[in-house]
Amino acid sequence: MKTAVVTGASRGIGAACAVALAKSGYNVILGYKVNKERAEQFAEVLISGYGIAAIAVQADVSVSSEADMLIDTAYRNFGRVDVLVNNAGIAQFKLFTEITDQEWSNMIGTNLTGVFNCSRAAAKIMINQKSGSVVNISSMWGQVGASCEVHYSASKAGVIGLTQALAKELAPSGVRVNCVCPGVIKTDMLSEIDEDTIGSLIEETPVGRIGTPKDVADSVAFLCSDRAEFITGQVLGVNGGFVI
Ligand code: NAP
């Protein structure tokens, strides 16, 4: 049975990715940072709903030893790691000149170094297996930049660069690496945005709505599947036409 590791799987887009992969028959490791109860209850839901194995694992992806432990938990329990979805992330709205050293480090540490840490640990296993698929969750703001989100945009642009370079390096070993760039997606990450702003974002989105976590998860599940065997190093916008 195939095994998937999803970081930031306690809620939002990560949880939807875990559901999509469980539906496809993967055993899933659900990474989270603080929401232990929610992640453990979610694991139970996946086990009873889809008849797969699911384990919630607390691991801060910005700390390499914790990322190593997360991937190692998958390998020890299931003997392989077929899919890694690097989804864990944070966002912050702040004027560029007011971003502190700590906020910059936290953003890059979580959103970019976290992808490096988990991918490095998983790549060692995938190279030995001669197969694997990594999907990194970037953002449309990593493609075009967002005002008052310079540190976020920089971290997500870094994820796109990492994806493209790593795809070239790992393709000869049978490992694919792709990237999904969501647009505006209804999750806790939007909780600080007021209704008026959400309304304007909907108006700016050509398809006339904001996205759901499932919109992103379906594209992730496709990129992980055999139907995407010839696809690597690609950046897929899932944004309702917001960025074209
Ligand atoms: P969310 O609802 O805020 O969930 C964030 C997830 O990441 C949670 O599971 C959280 O765990 C986990 N997490 C945060 N920091 C972590 C760390 N240091 N180590 C491990 N896990 C950590 O976010 P979301 O909206 O689903 O976003 C998921 C990804 O999509 C992010 O990378 C985000 O940048 C990207 N994205 C989102 C949108 C959007 O509009 N929502 C758009 C573009 C891109 P806990 O529950 O334990 O805190």
PDB file of C-alpha atoms and ligand atoms in Angstrom:
ATOM      1  CA  MET A   1       0.000   0.000   0.000  1.00  0.00           C
ATOM      2  CA  LYS A   2       1.324   3.452  -0.889  1.00  0.00           C
ATOM      3  CA  THR A   3       2.186   6.030   1.762  1.00  0.00           C
ATOM      4  CA  ALA A   4       1.747   9.804   1.712  1.00  0.00           C
ATOM      5  CA  VAL A   5       3.070  12.425   4.117  1.00  0.00           C
ATOM      6  CA  VAL A   6       1.113  15.686   4.210  1.00  0.00           C
ATOM      7  CA  THR A   7       2.464  18.573   6.277  1.00  0.00           C
ATOM      8  CA  GLY A   8      -0.014  21.018   7.805  1.00  0.00           C
ATOM      9  CA  ALA A   9      -2.728  18.368   7.542  1.00  0.00           C
ATOM     10  CA  SER A  10      -4.687  19.320  10.680  1.00  0.00           C
ATOM     11  CA  ARG A  11      -6.895  21.769   8.743  1.00  0.00           C
ATOM     12  CA  GLY A  12      -7.452  23.726   5.542  1.00  0.00           C
ATOM     13  CA  ILE A  13      -5.776  22.707   2.299  1.00  0.00           C
ATOM     14  CA  GLY A  14      -3.579  20.067   3.967  1.00  0.00           C
ATOM     15  CA  ALA A  15      -6.592  18.288   5.462  1.00  0.00           C
ATOM     16  CA  ALA A  16      -8.316  18.287   2.052  1.00  0.00           C
ATOM     17  CA  CYS A  17      -5.141  16.824   0.472  1.00  0.00           C
ATOM     18  CA  ALA A  18      -5.112  14.082   3.109  1.00  0.00           C
ATOM     19  CA  VAL A  19      -8.760  13.233   2.303  1.00  0.00           C
ATOM     20  CA  ALA A  20      -8.046  13.130  -1.444  1.00  0.00           C
ATOM     21  CA  LEU A  21      -5.041  10.851  -0.938  1.00  0.00           C
ATOM     22  CA  ALA A  22      -6.898   8.600   1.533  1.00  0.00           C
ATOM     23  CA  LYS A  23      -9.698   8.279  -1.061  1.00  0.00           C
ATOM     24  CA  SER A  24      -7.026   7.194  -3.555  1.00  0.00           C
ATOM     25  CA  GLY A  25      -5.972   4.442  -1.126  1.00  0.00           C
ATOM     26  CA  TYR A  26      -2.838   5.941   0.451  1.00  0.00           C
ATOM     27  CA  ASN A  27      -1.894   5.452   4.079  1.00  0.00           C
ATOM     28  CA  VAL A  28      -1.359   8.973   5.361  1.00  0.00           C
ATOM     29  CA  ILE A  29       0.911  10.649   7.872  1.00  0.00           C
ATOM     30  CA  LEU A  30      -0.732  13.873   9.032  1.00  0.00           C
ATOM     31  CA  GLY A  31       1.812  16.483  10.084  1.00  0.00           C
ATOM     32  CA  TYR A  32       0.773  19.361  12.328  1.00  0.00           C
ATOM     33  CA  LYS A  33       2.409  21.926  14.600  1.00  0.00           C
ATOM     34  CA  VAL A  34       0.081  22.575  17.558  1.00  0.00           C
ATOM     35  CA  ASN A  35      -3.457  21.269  16.858  1.00  0.00           C
ATOM     36  CA  LYS A  36      -2.931  17.807  18.382  1.00  0.00           C
ATOM     37  CA  GLU A  37      -6.544  16.998  19.252  1.00  0.00           C
ATOM     38  CA  ARG A  38      -7.856  18.120  15.865  1.00  0.00           C
ATOM     39  CA  ALA A  39      -5.174  16.157  13.978  1.00  0.00           C
ATOM     40  CA  GLU A  40      -5.754  12.988  16.022  1.00  0.00           C
ATOM     41  CA  GLN A  41      -9.534  13.152  15.582  1.00  0.00           C
ATOM     42  CA  PHE A  42      -9.036  13.729  11.858  1.00  0.00           C
ATOM     43  CA  ALA A  43      -6.813  10.617  11.669  1.00  0.00           C
ATOM     44  CA  GLU A  44      -9.665   8.586  13.211  1.00  0.00           C
ATOM     45  CA  VAL A  45     -12.115   9.986  10.644  1.00  0.00           C
ATOM     46  CA  LEU A  46      -9.813   8.948   7.784  1.00  0.00           C
ATOM     47  CA  ILE A  47      -9.259   5.467   9.210  1.00  0.00           C
ATOM     48  CA  SER A  48     -12.970   4.775   9.653  1.00  0.00           C
ATOM     49  CA  GLY A  49     -14.031   6.552   6.449  1.00  0.00           C
ATOM     50  CA  TYR A  50     -11.525   5.113   3.982  1.00  0.00           C
ATOM     51  CA  GLY A  51     -10.115   1.932   5.574  1.00  0.00           C
ATOM     52  CA  ILE A  52      -6.543   3.191   5.348  1.00  0.00           C
ATOM     53  CA  ALA A  53      -3.986   3.785   8.114  1.00  0.00           C
ATOM     54  CA  ALA A  54      -3.557   7.361   9.306  1.00  0.00           C
ATOM     55  CA  ILE A  55      -1.177   8.695  11.952  1.00  0.00           C
ATOM     56  CA  ALA A  56      -1.077  12.262  13.289  1.00  0.00           C
ATOM     57  CA  VAL A  57       2.480  13.426  14.005  1.00  0.00           C
ATOM     58  CA  GLN A  58       3.489  16.666  15.684  1.00  0.00           C
ATOM     59  CA  ALA A  59       6.482  18.152  13.859  1.00  0.00           C
ATOM     60  CA  ASP A  60       7.542  21.751  13.296  1.00  0.00           C
ATOM     61  CA  VAL A  61       8.746  21.624   9.690  1.00  0.00           C
ATOM     62  CA  SER A  62      11.112  24.559  10.254  1.00  0.00           C
ATOM     63  CA  VAL A  63      13.219  22.365  12.570  1.00  0.00           C
ATOM     64  CA  SER A  64      15.194  19.828  10.551  1.00  0.00           C
ATOM     65  CA  SER A  65      15.296  17.170  13.289  1.00  0.00           C
ATOM     66  CA  GLU A  66      11.481  17.319  13.545  1.00  0.00           C
ATOM     67  CA  ALA A  67      11.064  17.102   9.769  1.00  0.00           C
ATOM     68  CA  ASP A  68      13.417  14.080   9.762  1.00  0.00           C
ATOM     69  CA  MET A  69      11.320  12.467  12.505  1.00  0.00           C
ATOM     70  CA  LEU A  70       8.097  13.093  10.540  1.00  0.00           C
ATOM     71  CA  ILE A  71       9.416  11.338   7.427  1.00  0.00           C
ATOM     72  CA  ASP A  72      11.041   8.615   9.514  1.00  0.00           C
ATOM     73  CA  THR A  73       7.690   7.889  11.191  1.00  0.00           C
ATOM     74  CA  ALA A  74       6.195   7.192   7.767  1.00  0.00           C
ATOM     75  CA  TYR A  75       9.092   4.927   6.809  1.00  0.00           C
ATOM     76  CA  ARG A  76       9.142   3.005  10.115  1.00  0.00           C
ATOM     77  CA  ASN A  77       5.385   2.379  10.024  1.00  0.00           C
ATOM     78  CA  PHE A  78       4.834   1.682   6.339  1.00  0.00           C
ATOM     79  CA  GLY A  79       8.284   0.886   4.870  1.00  0.00           C
ATOM     80  CA  ARG A  80       8.043   3.492   2.102  1.00  0.00           C
ATOM     81  CA  VAL A  81       7.272   7.113   1.289  1.00  0.00           C
ATOM     82  CA  ASP A  82       5.550   7.528  -2.087  1.00  0.00           C
ATOM     83  CA  VAL A  83       4.166  11.042  -1.768  1.00  0.00           C
ATOM     84  CA  LEU A  84       5.183  14.153   0.143  1.00  0.00           C
ATOM     85  CA  VAL A  85       2.872  17.171   0.102  1.00  0.00           C
ATOM     86  CA  ASN A  86       4.740  20.181   1.498  1.00  0.00           C
ATOM     87  CA  ASN A  87       1.709  22.205   2.517  1.00  0.00           C
ATOM     88  CA  ALA A  88       2.472  23.602   6.016  1.00  0.00           C
ATOM     89  CA  GLY A  89       2.658  27.356   5.883  1.00  0.00           C
ATOM     90  CA  ILE A  90       1.976  30.675   7.550  1.00  0.00           C
ATOM     91  CA  ALA A  91       0.996  34.105   6.220  1.00  0.00           C
ATOM     92  CA  GLN A  92       1.166  37.647   7.540  1.00  0.00           C
ATOM     93  CA  PHE A  93       0.093  41.066   6.261  1.00  0.00           C
ATOM     94  CA  LYS A  94       2.608  43.743   7.188  1.00  0.00           C
ATOM     95  CA  LEU A  95       4.246  46.822   5.730  1.00  0.00           C
ATOM     96  CA  PHE A  96       7.679  45.843   4.409  1.00  0.00           C
ATOM     97  CA  THR A  97       9.525  48.374   6.601  1.00  0.00           C
ATOM     98  CA  GLU A  98       7.864  46.988   9.735  1.00  0.00           C
ATOM     99  CA  ILE A  99       8.731  43.329   9.242  1.00  0.00           C
ATOM    100  CA  THR A 100      11.016  42.299  12.122  1.00  0.00           C
ATOM    101  CA  ASP A 101      14.037  39.989  11.866  1.00  0.00           C
ATOM    102  CA  GLN A 102      12.050  37.395  13.796  1.00  0.00           C
ATOM    103  CA  GLU A 103       9.025  37.607  11.473  1.00  0.00           C
ATOM    104  CA  TRP A 104      11.241  37.311   8.389  1.00  0.00           C
ATOM    105  CA  SER A 105      13.036  34.248   9.829  1.00  0.00           C
ATOM    106  CA  ASN A 106       9.793  32.648  10.930  1.00  0.00           C
ATOM    107  CA  MET A 107       8.235  33.107   7.472  1.00  0.00           C
ATOM    108  CA  ILE A 108      11.234  31.792   5.526  1.00  0.00           C
ATOM    109  CA  GLY A 109      11.848  29.076   8.149  1.00  0.00           C
ATOM    110  CA  THR A 110       8.324  27.694   7.919  1.00  0.00           C
ATOM    111  CA  ASN A 111       7.413  28.241   4.262  1.00  0.00           C
ATOM    112  CA  LEU A 112      10.760  27.642   2.530  1.00  0.00           C
ATOM    113  CA  THR A 113      13.181  25.918   4.914  1.00  0.00           C
ATOM    114  CA  GLY A 114      10.299  23.639   5.930  1.00  0.00           C
ATOM    115  CA  VAL A 115       9.973  22.489   2.313  1.00  0.00           C
ATOM    116  CA  PHE A 116      13.747  21.947   2.147  1.00  0.00           C
ATOM    117  CA  ASN A 117      13.811  19.993   5.433  1.00  0.00           C
ATOM    118  CA  CYS A 118      10.960  17.616   4.576  1.00  0.00           C
ATOM    119  CA  SER A 119      11.998  17.174   0.938  1.00  0.00           C
ATOM    120  CA  ARG A 120      15.598  16.321   1.876  1.00  0.00           C
ATOM    121  CA  ALA A 121      14.447  13.673   4.338  1.00  0.00           C
ATOM    122  CA  ALA A 122      11.925  12.179   1.882  1.00  0.00           C
ATOM    123  CA  ALA A 123      14.249  12.355  -1.142  1.00  0.00           C
ATOM    124  CA  LYS A 124      16.742   9.994   0.516  1.00  0.00           C
ATOM    125  CA  ILE A 125      14.004   7.347   0.730  1.00  0.00           C
ATOM    126  CA  MET A 126      12.445   8.084  -2.684  1.00  0.00           C
ATOM    127  CA  ILE A 127      15.825   7.884  -4.461  1.00  0.00           C
ATOM    128  CA  ASN A 128      16.400   4.428  -2.943  1.00  0.00           C
ATOM    129  CA  GLN A 129      12.877   3.379  -3.998  1.00  0.00           C
ATOM    130  CA  LYS A 130      13.512   4.856  -7.471  1.00  0.00           C
ATOM    131  CA  SER A 131      10.035   6.388  -7.267  1.00  0.00           C
ATOM    132  CA  GLY A 132       8.148   9.152  -5.529  1.00  0.00           C
ATOM    133  CA  SER A 133       6.222  12.348  -5.994  1.00  0.00           C
ATOM    134  CA  VAL A 134       6.673  15.622  -4.136  1.00  0.00           C
ATOM    135  CA  VAL A 135       4.059  18.366  -4.437  1.00  0.00           C
ATOM    136  CA  ASN A 136       4.900  21.740  -2.942  1.00  0.00           C
ATOM    137  CA  ILE A 137       2.174  24.239  -2.097  1.00  0.00           C
ATOM    138  CA  SER A 138       3.372  27.687  -3.110  1.00  0.00           C
ATOM    139  CA  SER A 139       0.964  30.566  -3.853  1.00  0.00           C
ATOM    140  CA  MET A 140      -0.017  32.865  -6.702  1.00  0.00           C
ATOM    141  CA  TRP A 141       1.773  35.549  -4.656  1.00  0.00           C
ATOM    142  CA  GLY A 142       4.974  33.574  -5.179  1.00  0.00           C
ATOM    143  CA  GLN A 143       4.394  34.012  -8.927  1.00  0.00           C
ATOM    144  CA  VAL A 144       3.521  37.713  -9.055  1.00  0.00           C
ATOM    145  CA  GLY A 145       4.238  39.206  -5.590  1.00  0.00           C
ATOM    146  CA  ALA A 146       1.796  40.754  -3.123  1.00  0.00           C
ATOM    147  CA  SER A 147       2.019  44.202  -1.540  1.00  0.00           C
ATOM    148  CA  CYS A 148       2.313  44.003   2.279  1.00  0.00           C
ATOM    149  CA  GLU A 149       3.264  40.328   1.987  1.00  0.00           C
ATOM    150  CA  VAL A 150       6.876  40.637   0.839  1.00  0.00           C
ATOM    151  CA  HIS A 151       8.219  37.974   3.203  1.00  0.00           C
ATOM    152  CA  TYR A 152       5.347  35.612   2.299  1.00  0.00           C
ATOM    153  CA  SER A 153       5.787  36.249  -1.442  1.00  0.00           C
ATOM    154  CA  ALA A 154       9.567  35.751  -1.200  1.00  0.00           C
ATOM    155  CA  SER A 155       9.145  32.448   0.653  1.00  0.00           C
ATOM    156  CA  LYS A 156       6.640  31.191  -1.938  1.00  0.00           C
ATOM    157  CA  ALA A 157       8.781  32.322  -4.893  1.00  0.00           C
ATOM    158  CA  GLY A 158      11.587  30.335  -3.251  1.00  0.00           C
ATOM    159  CA  VAL A 159       9.346  27.267  -3.211  1.00  0.00           C
ATOM    160  CA  ILE A 160       8.853  27.598  -6.987  1.00  0.00           C
ATOM    161  CA  GLY A 161      12.629  27.821  -7.544  1.00  0.00           C
ATOM    162  CA  LEU A 162      13.252  24.865  -5.242  1.00  0.00           C
ATOM    163  CA  THR A 163      10.630  22.832  -7.128  1.00  0.00           C
ATOM    164  CA  GLN A 164      12.144  23.485 -10.546  1.00  0.00           C
ATOM    165  CA  ALA A 165      15.736  22.773  -9.499  1.00  0.00           C
ATOM    166  CA  LEU A 166      14.881  19.682  -7.470  1.00  0.00           C
ATOM    167  CA  ALA A 167      12.730  18.299 -10.292  1.00  0.00           C
ATOM    168  CA  LYS A 168      15.758  18.393 -12.596  1.00  0.00           C
ATOM    169  CA  GLU A 169      18.009  16.757 -10.003  1.00  0.00           C
ATOM    170  CA  LEU A 170      15.623  13.956  -9.028  1.00  0.00           C
ATOM    171  CA  ALA A 171      14.020  13.073 -12.373  1.00  0.00           C
ATOM    172  CA  PRO A 172      16.791  10.581 -13.285  1.00  0.00           C
ATOM    173  CA  SER A 173      16.064   8.818  -9.965  1.00  0.00           C
ATOM    174  CA  GLY A 174      12.370   8.384 -10.826  1.00  0.00           C
ATOM    175  CA  VAL A 175      11.176  11.103  -8.456  1.00  0.00           C
ATOM    176  CA  ARG A 176       8.844  13.865  -9.675  1.00  0.00           C
ATOM    177  CA  VAL A 177       8.589  17.292  -8.031  1.00  0.00           C
ATOM    178  CA  ASN A 178       5.791  19.723  -8.847  1.00  0.00           C
ATOM    179  CA  CYS A 179       4.273  22.823  -7.385  1.00  0.00           C
ATOM    180  CA  VAL A 180       0.714  24.082  -6.969  1.00  0.00           C
ATOM    181  CA  CYS A 181       0.044  27.811  -6.627  1.00  0.00           C
ATOM    182  CA  PRO A 182      -3.370  28.365  -5.049  1.00  0.00           C
ATOM    183  CA  GLY A 183      -5.265  31.612  -5.425  1.00  0.00           C
ATOM    184  CA  VAL A 184      -7.634  32.797  -2.702  1.00  0.00           C
ATOM    185  CA  ILE A 185      -8.840  29.700  -0.837  1.00  0.00           C
ATOM    186  CA  LYS A 186     -11.377  29.679   2.012  1.00  0.00           C
ATOM    187  CA  THR A 187      -9.434  28.478   5.069  1.00  0.00           C
ATOM    188  CA  ASP A 188      -8.397  29.792   8.507  1.00  0.00           C
ATOM    189  CA  MET A 189      -5.625  31.682   6.693  1.00  0.00           C
ATOM    190  CA  LEU A 190      -8.276  34.134   5.462  1.00  0.00           C
ATOM    191  CA  SER A 191      -9.793  34.649   8.924  1.00  0.00           C
ATOM    192  CA  GLU A 192      -8.256  38.110   9.348  1.00  0.00           C
ATOM    193  CA  ILE A 193      -9.616  39.345   6.012  1.00  0.00           C
ATOM    194  CA  ASP A 194     -12.913  41.255   6.330  1.00  0.00           C
ATOM    195  CA  GLU A 195     -16.023  40.489   4.262  1.00  0.00           C
ATOM    196  CA  ASP A 196     -15.618  43.590   2.040  1.00  0.00           C
ATOM    197  CA  THR A 197     -12.114  42.533   1.050  1.00  0.00           C
ATOM    198  CA  ILE A 198     -13.302  38.978   0.361  1.00  0.00           C
ATOM    199  CA  GLY A 199     -16.027  40.498  -1.847  1.00  0.00           C
ATOM    200  CA  SER A 200     -13.406  42.444  -3.824  1.00  0.00           C
ATOM    201  CA  LEU A 201     -11.259  39.339  -4.180  1.00  0.00           C
ATOM    202  CA  ILE A 202     -14.263  37.451  -5.583  1.00  0.00           C
ATOM    203  CA  GLU A 203     -14.847  40.290  -8.071  1.00  0.00           C
ATOM    204  CA  GLU A 204     -11.203  40.092  -9.142  1.00  0.00           C
ATOM    205  CA  THR A 205     -11.442  36.320  -9.717  1.00  0.00           C
ATOM    206  CA  PRO A 206     -12.625  35.619 -13.289  1.00  0.00           C
ATOM    207  CA  VAL A 207     -14.556  32.458 -12.340  1.00  0.00           C
ATOM    208  CA  GLY A 208     -16.525  34.548  -9.810  1.00  0.00           C
ATOM    209  CA  ARG A 209     -15.810  32.751  -6.552  1.00  0.00           C
ATOM    210  CA  ILE A 210     -12.970  32.030  -4.168  1.00  0.00           C
ATOM    211  CA  GLY A 211     -11.538  28.522  -4.069  1.00  0.00           C
ATOM    212  CA  THR A 212     -12.126  25.641  -1.701  1.00  0.00           C
ATOM    213  CA  PRO A 213      -9.473  23.405  -0.140  1.00  0.00           C
ATOM    214  CA  LYS A 214     -10.870  20.595  -2.336  1.00  0.00           C
ATOM    215  CA  ASP A 215     -10.103  22.611  -5.492  1.00  0.00           C
ATOM    216  CA  VAL A 216      -6.433  22.532  -4.491  1.00  0.00           C
ATOM    217  CA  ALA A 217      -6.484  18.952  -3.182  1.00  0.00           C
ATOM    218  CA  ASP A 218      -7.874  17.566  -6.452  1.00  0.00           C
ATOM    219  CA  SER A 219      -4.960  19.065  -8.376  1.00  0.00           C
ATOM    220  CA  VAL A 220      -2.492  17.722  -5.812  1.00  0.00           C
ATOM    221  CA  ALA A 221      -3.990  14.218  -6.037  1.00  0.00           C
ATOM    222  CA  PHE A 222      -3.722  14.385  -9.838  1.00  0.00           C
ATOM    223  CA  LEU A 223      -0.049  15.415  -9.716  1.00  0.00           C
ATOM    224  CA  CYS A 224       0.681  12.532  -7.325  1.00  0.00           C
ATOM    225  CA  SER A 225      -1.094   9.986  -9.507  1.00  0.00           C
ATOM    226  CA  ASP A 226       0.163   7.811 -12.370  1.00  0.00           C
ATOM    227  CA  ARG A 227      -1.857  10.035 -14.741  1.00  0.00           C
ATOM    228  CA  ALA A 228       0.827  12.689 -14.153  1.00  0.00           C
ATOM    229  CA  GLU A 229       3.763  10.336 -14.795  1.00  0.00           C
ATOM    230  CA  PHE A 230       5.254  12.646 -17.473  1.00  0.00           C
ATOM    231  CA  ILE A 231       4.790  15.843 -15.459  1.00  0.00           C
ATOM    232  CA  THR A 232       7.645  17.201 -13.362  1.00  0.00           C
ATOM    233  CA  GLY A 233       9.035  20.609 -12.445  1.00  0.00           C
ATOM    234  CA  GLN A 234       5.712  22.294 -13.246  1.00  0.00           C
ATOM    235  CA  VAL A 235       3.934  25.151 -11.537  1.00  0.00           C
ATOM    236  CA  LEU A 236       0.159  24.709 -11.626  1.00  0.00           C
ATOM    237  CA  GLY A 237      -2.028  27.709 -10.812  1.00  0.00           C
ATOM    238  CA  VAL A 238      -5.272  26.793  -9.031  1.00  0.00           C
ATOM    239  CA  ASN A 239      -6.649  30.303  -8.786  1.00  0.00           C
ATOM    240  CA  GLY A 240      -9.888  30.657 -10.786  1.00  0.00           C
ATOM    241  CA  GLY A 241      -8.042  32.790 -13.312  1.00  0.00           C
ATOM    242  CA  PHE A 242      -6.842  35.412 -10.782  1.00  0.00           C
ATOM    243  CA  VAL A 243      -3.298  35.132 -12.142  1.00  0.00           C
ATOM    244  CA  ILE A 244      -2.956  34.160 -15.781  1.00  0.00           C
TER     245      ILE A 244
HETATM  246  P1  NAP B   1      -4.180  27.051   7.475  1.00  0.00           P
HETATM  247  O1  NAP B   1      -5.631  26.705   7.389  1.00  0.00           O
HETATM  248  O2  NAP B   1      -3.749  28.236   8.261  1.00  0.00           O
HETATM  249  O3  NAP B   1      -3.386  25.743   7.984  1.00  0.00           O
HETATM  250  C1  NAP B   1      -2.000  25.798   8.143  1.00  0.00           C
HETATM  251  C2  NAP B   1      -1.492  24.407   8.446  1.00  0.00           C
HETATM  252  O4  NAP B   1      -0.055  24.462   8.534  1.00  0.00           O
HETATM  253  C3  NAP B   1      -1.983  23.859   9.776  1.00  0.00           C
HETATM  254  O5  NAP B   1      -2.161  22.474   9.659  1.00  0.00           O
HETATM  255  C4  NAP B   1      -0.818  24.168  10.726  1.00  0.00           C
HETATM  256  O6  NAP B   1      -0.741  23.270  11.840  1.00  0.00           O
HETATM  257  C5  NAP B   1       0.351  23.941   9.800  1.00  0.00           C
HETATM  258  N1  NAP B   1       1.592  24.618  10.203  1.00  0.00           N
HETATM  259  C6  NAP B   1       1.813  25.945  10.338  1.00  0.00           C
HETATM  260  N2  NAP B   1       3.099  26.159  10.704  1.00  0.00           N
HETATM  261  C7  NAP B   1       3.687  24.946  10.792  1.00  0.00           C
HETATM  262  C8  NAP B   1       4.996  24.502  11.136  1.00  0.00           C
HETATM  263  N3  NAP B   1       5.988  25.349  11.470  1.00  0.00           N
HETATM  264  N4  NAP B   1       5.248  23.168  11.133  1.00  0.00           N
HETATM  265  C9  NAP B   1       4.265  22.291  10.800  1.00  0.00           C
HETATM  266  N5  NAP B   1       3.015  22.635  10.484  1.00  0.00           N
HETATM  267  C10 NAP B   1       2.733  23.960  10.484  1.00  0.00           C
HETATM  268  O7  NAP B   1      -3.560  27.283   6.011  1.00  0.00           O
HETATM  269  P2  NAP B   1      -4.111  26.935   4.555  1.00  0.00           P
HETATM  270  O8  NAP B   1      -4.860  28.104   4.057  1.00  0.00           O
HETATM  271  O9  NAP B   1      -4.708  25.577   4.529  1.00  0.00           O
HETATM  272  O10 NAP B   1      -2.716  26.945   3.763  1.00  0.00           O
HETATM  273  C11 NAP B   1      -1.999  25.766   3.457  1.00  0.00           C
HETATM  274  C12 NAP B   1      -0.896  26.141   2.481  1.00  0.00           C
HETATM  275  O11 NAP B   1      -1.464  26.734   1.320  1.00  0.00           O
HETATM  276  C13 NAP B   1       0.101  27.150   3.020  1.00  0.00           C
HETATM  277  O12 NAP B   1       1.400  26.834   2.594  1.00  0.00           O
HETATM  278  C14 NAP B   1      -0.362  28.452   2.396  1.00  0.00           C
HETATM  279  O13 NAP B   1       0.678  29.392   2.278  1.00  0.00           O
HETATM  280  C15 NAP B   1      -0.852  27.970   1.054  1.00  0.00           C
HETATM  281  N6  NAP B   1      -1.795  28.881   0.413  1.00  0.00           N
HETATM  282  C16 NAP B   1      -2.981  29.184   1.001  1.00  0.00           C
HETATM  283  C17 NAP B   1      -3.854  30.070   0.371  1.00  0.00           C
HETATM  284  C18 NAP B   1      -5.189  30.451   0.946  1.00  0.00           C
HETATM  285  O14 NAP B   1      -5.835  31.367   0.400  1.00  0.00           O
HETATM  286  N7  NAP B   1      -5.665  29.819   2.000  1.00  0.00           N
HETATM  287  C19 NAP B   1      -3.490  30.629  -0.859  1.00  0.00           C
HETATM  288  C20 NAP B   1      -2.267  30.298  -1.415  1.00  0.00           C
HETATM  289  C21 NAP B   1      -1.425  29.418  -0.779  1.00  0.00           C
HETATM  290  P3  NAP B   1      -1.567  23.550  13.210  1.00  0.00           P
HETATM  291  O15 NAP B   1      -3.025  23.308  12.901  1.00  0.00           O
HETATM  292  O16 NAP B   1      -1.018  22.568  14.167  1.00  0.00           O
HETATM  293  O17 NAP B   1      -1.311  24.983  13.561  1.00  0.00           O
END
